[in-house]
mmCIF file of C-alpha atoms in Angstrom:
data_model
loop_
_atom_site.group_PDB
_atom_site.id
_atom_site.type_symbol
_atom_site.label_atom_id
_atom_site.label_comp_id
_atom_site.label_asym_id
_atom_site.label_seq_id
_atom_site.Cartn_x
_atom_site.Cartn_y
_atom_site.Cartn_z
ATOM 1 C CA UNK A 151 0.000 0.000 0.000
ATOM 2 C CA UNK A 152 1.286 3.524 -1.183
ATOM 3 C CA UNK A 153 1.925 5.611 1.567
ATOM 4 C CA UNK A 154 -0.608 8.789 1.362
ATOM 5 C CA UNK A 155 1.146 12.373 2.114
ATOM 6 C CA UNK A 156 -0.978 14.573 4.311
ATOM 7 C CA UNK A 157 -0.313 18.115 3.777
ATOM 8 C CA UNK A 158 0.284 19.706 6.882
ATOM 9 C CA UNK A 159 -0.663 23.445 7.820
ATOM 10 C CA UNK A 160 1.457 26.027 6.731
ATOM 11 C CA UNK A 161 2.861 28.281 9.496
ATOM 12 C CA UNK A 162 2.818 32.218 10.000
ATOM 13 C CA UNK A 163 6.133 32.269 8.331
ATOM 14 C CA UNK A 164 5.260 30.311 5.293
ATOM 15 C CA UNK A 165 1.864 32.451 4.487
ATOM 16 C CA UNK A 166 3.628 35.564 4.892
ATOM 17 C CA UNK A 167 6.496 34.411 2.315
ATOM 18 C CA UNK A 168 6.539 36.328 -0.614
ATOM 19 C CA UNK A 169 6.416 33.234 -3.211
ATOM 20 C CA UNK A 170 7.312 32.606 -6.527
ATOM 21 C CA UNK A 171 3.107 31.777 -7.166
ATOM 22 C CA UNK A 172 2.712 35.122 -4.833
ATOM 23 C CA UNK A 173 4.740 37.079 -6.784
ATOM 24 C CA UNK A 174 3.012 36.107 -10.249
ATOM 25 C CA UNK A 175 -0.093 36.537 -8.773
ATOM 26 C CA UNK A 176 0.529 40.082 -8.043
ATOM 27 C CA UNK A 177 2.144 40.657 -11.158
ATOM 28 C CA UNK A 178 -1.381 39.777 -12.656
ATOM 29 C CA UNK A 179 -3.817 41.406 -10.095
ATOM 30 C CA UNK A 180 -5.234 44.920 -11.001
ATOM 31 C CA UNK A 181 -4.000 45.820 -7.979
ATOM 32 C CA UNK A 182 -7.570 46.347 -6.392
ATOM 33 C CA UNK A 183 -7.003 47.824 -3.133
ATOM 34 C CA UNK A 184 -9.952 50.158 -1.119
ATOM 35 C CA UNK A 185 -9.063 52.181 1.982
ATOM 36 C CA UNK A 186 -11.212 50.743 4.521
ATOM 37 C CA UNK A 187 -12.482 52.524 7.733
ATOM 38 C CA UNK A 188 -11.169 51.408 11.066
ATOM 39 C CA UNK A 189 -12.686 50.554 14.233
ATOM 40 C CA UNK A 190 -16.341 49.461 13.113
ATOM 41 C CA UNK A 191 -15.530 45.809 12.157
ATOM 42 C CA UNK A 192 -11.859 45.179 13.948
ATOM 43 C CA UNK A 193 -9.346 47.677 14.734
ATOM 44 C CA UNK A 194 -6.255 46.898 13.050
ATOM 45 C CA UNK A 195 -2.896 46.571 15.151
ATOM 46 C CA UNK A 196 0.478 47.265 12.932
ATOM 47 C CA UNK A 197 3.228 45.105 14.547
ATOM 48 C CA UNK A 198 6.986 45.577 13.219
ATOM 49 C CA UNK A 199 8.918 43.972 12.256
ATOM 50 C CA UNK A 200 6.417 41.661 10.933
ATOM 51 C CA UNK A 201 8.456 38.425 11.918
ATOM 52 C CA UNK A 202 7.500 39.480 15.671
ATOM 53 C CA UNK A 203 3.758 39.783 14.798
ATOM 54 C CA UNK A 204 3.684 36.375 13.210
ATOM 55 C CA UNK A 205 6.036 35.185 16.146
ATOM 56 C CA UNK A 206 3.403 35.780 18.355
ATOM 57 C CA UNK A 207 0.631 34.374 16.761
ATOM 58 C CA UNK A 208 2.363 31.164 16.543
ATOM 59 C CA UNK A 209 3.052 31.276 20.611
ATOM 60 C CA UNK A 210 -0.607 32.072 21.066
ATOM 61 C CA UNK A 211 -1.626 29.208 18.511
ATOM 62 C CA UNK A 212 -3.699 30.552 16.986
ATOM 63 C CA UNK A 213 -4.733 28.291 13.721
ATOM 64 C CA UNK A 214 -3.166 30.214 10.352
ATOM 65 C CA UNK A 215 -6.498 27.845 8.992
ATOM 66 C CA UNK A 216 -9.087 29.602 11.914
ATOM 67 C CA UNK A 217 -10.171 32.634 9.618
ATOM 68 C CA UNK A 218 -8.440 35.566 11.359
ATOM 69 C CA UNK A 219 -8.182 38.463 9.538
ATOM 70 C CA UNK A 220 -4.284 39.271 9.108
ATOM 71 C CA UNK A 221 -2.635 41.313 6.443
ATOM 72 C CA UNK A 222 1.210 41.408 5.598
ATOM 73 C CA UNK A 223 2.289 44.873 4.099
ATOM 74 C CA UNK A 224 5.693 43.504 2.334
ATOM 75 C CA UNK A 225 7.259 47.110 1.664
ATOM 76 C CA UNK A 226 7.395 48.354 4.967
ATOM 77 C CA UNK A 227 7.179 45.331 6.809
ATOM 78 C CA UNK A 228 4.093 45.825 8.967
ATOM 79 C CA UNK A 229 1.902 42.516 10.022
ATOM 80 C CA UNK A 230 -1.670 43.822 10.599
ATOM 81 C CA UNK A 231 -3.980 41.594 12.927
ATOM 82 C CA UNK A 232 -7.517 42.472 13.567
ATOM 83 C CA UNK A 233 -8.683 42.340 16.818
ATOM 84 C CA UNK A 234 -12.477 43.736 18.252
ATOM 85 C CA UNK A 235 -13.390 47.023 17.831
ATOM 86 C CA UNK A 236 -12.595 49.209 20.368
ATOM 87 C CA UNK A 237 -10.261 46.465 21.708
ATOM 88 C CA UNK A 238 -7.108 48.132 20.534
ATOM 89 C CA UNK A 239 -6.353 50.144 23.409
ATOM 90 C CA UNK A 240 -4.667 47.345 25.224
ATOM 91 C CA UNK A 241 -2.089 47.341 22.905
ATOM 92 C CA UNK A 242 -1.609 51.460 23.464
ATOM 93 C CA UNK A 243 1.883 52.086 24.496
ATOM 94 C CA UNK A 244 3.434 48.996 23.242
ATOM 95 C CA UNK A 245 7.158 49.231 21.566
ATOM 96 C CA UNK A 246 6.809 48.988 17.761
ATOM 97 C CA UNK A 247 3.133 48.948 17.765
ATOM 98 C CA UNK A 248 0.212 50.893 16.476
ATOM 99 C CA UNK A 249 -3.399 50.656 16.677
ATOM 100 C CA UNK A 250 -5.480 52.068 14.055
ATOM 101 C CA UNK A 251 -9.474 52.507 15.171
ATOM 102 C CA UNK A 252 -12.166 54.998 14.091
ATOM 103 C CA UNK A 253 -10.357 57.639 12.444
ATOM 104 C CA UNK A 254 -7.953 55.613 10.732
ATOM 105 C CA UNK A 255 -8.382 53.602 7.356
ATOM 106 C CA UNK A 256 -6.435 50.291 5.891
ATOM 107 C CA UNK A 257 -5.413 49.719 2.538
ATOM 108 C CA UNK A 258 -7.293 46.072 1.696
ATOM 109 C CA UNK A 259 -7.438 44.014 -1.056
ATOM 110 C CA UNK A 260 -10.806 44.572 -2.494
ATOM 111 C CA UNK A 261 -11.434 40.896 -2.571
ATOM 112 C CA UNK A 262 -9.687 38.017 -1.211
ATOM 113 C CA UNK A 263 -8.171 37.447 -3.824
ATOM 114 C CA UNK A 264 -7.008 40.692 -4.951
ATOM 115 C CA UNK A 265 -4.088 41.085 -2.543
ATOM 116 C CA UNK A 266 -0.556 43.235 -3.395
ATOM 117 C CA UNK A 267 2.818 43.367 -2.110
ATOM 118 C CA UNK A 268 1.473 46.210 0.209
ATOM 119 C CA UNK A 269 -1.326 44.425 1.486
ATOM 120 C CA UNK A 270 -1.282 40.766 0.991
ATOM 121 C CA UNK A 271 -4.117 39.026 2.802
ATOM 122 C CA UNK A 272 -1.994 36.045 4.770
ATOM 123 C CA UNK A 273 -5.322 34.943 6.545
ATOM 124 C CA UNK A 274 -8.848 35.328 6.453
ATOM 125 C CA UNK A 275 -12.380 33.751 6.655
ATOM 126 C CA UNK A 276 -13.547 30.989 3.734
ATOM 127 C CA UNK A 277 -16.886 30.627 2.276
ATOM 128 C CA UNK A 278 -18.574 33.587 3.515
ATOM 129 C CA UNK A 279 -17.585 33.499 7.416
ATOM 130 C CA UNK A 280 -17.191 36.695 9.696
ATOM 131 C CA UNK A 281 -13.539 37.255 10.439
ATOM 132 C CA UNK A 282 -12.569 35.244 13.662
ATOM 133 C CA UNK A 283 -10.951 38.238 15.359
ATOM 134 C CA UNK A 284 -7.624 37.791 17.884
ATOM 135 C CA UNK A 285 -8.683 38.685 21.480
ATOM 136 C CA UNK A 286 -6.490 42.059 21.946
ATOM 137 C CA UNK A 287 -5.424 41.127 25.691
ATOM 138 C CA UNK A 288 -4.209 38.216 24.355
ATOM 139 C CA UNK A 289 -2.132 39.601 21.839
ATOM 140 C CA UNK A 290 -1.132 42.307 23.837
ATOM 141 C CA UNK A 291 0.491 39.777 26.550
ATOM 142 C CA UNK A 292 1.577 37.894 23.893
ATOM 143 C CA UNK A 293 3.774 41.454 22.885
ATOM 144 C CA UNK A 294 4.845 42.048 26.195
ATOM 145 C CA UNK A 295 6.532 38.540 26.125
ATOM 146 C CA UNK A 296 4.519 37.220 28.755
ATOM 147 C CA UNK A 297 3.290 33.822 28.859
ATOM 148 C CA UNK A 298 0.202 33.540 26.837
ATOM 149 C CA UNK A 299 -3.116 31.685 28.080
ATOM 150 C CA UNK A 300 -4.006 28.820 26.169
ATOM 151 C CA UNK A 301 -8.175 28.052 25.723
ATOM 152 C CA UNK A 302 -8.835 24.943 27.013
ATOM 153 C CA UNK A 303 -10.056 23.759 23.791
ATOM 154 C CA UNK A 304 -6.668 24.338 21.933
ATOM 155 C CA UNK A 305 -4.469 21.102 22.743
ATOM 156 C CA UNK A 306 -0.984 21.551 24.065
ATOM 157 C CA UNK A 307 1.423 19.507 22.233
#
C-alpha cells in the first residue's frame, strides 16, 4: 500500500512568504485595493517587524487555517492583525506597535483574492464566514513577552 502524504498546515512564516506563485499573482492582479475605515468591524494593530507579529501568533496558537483576519504589508514590513473594535487600546503604548481605530483607514485588497505586495491578505475567513478576530489582551500579553493563556479547547502539544 502507497503511503498517502498529508499536507500539513502552513505556518505564519510560510503564508507571509513572498512566493514565486505570490509574486506572479501580483504581477497579474489589477492591484484592487480600497481604503477601509477602522474601528467598526476590527481595529487593526500594525506590529513591526512583521516576523515578531507572526512570532506571536504562533506562541498564542492561533490556527493560520481559523479565519483571522491578518494582512502582511511587504514594503514596509508591517503585520496587521484584527482584533475587536474598540479592543485596541490594550495594545496602546506597546514598543513597535500601532493601533489604528475609528479615524484611521487600511489599505485592503478589495477581494480576497485581490491582494498586493502592500497588502497581501496572509489569513482570512472561507466561504462567507465573519472574520474570527484575535482577542487584543491576548495579543497584547503575547507582545509584552509574557506567557500567553491557552483556551482549554486548543491542545498543548
Amino acid at each position: 500500500m502507497a503511503n498517502s502524504r498529508k499536507r500539513s498546515t502552513p505556518t505564519w512564516h510560510e503564508l507571509a512568504q513572498p512566493s514565486t506563485a505570490k509574486r506572479a499573482r501580483w504581477a497579474r492582479g489589477m492591484d484592487r485595493n480600497r481604503w477601509i475605515s477602522c474601528g467598526k468591524d476590527w481595529d487593526a494593530v500594525a506590529i513591526t517587524p512583521m516576523d515578531r507579529g507572526l512570532a506571536v501568533l504562533a506562541a498564542l496558537r492561533v490556527s493560520p487555517q481559523r479565519g483571522a483576519l491578518v494582512l502582511a504589508d511587504h514594503l514596509r514590513g508591517t503585520l496587521y492583525v484584527m482584533v475587536a473594535p474598540g479592543s485596541g487600546g490594550v495594545l496602546a503604548g506597546l514598543p513597535e506597535v500601532r493601533v489604528l481605530s475609528g479615524g484611521s483607514e487600511l489599505l485592503m485588497p478589495a477581494t480576497y483574492d485581490d491582494s498586493t505586495a502592500v497588502a497581501d491578505l496572509i489569513s482570512y475567513p472561507r466561504g462567507g464566514a465573519s472574520p474570527a478576530l484575535i482577542p487584543a489582551d491576548r495579543l497584547a500579553q503575547g507582545l509584552r513577552g509574557l506567557p500567553v493563556d491557552v483556551p482549554k479547547e486548543v491542545p498543548v502539544s
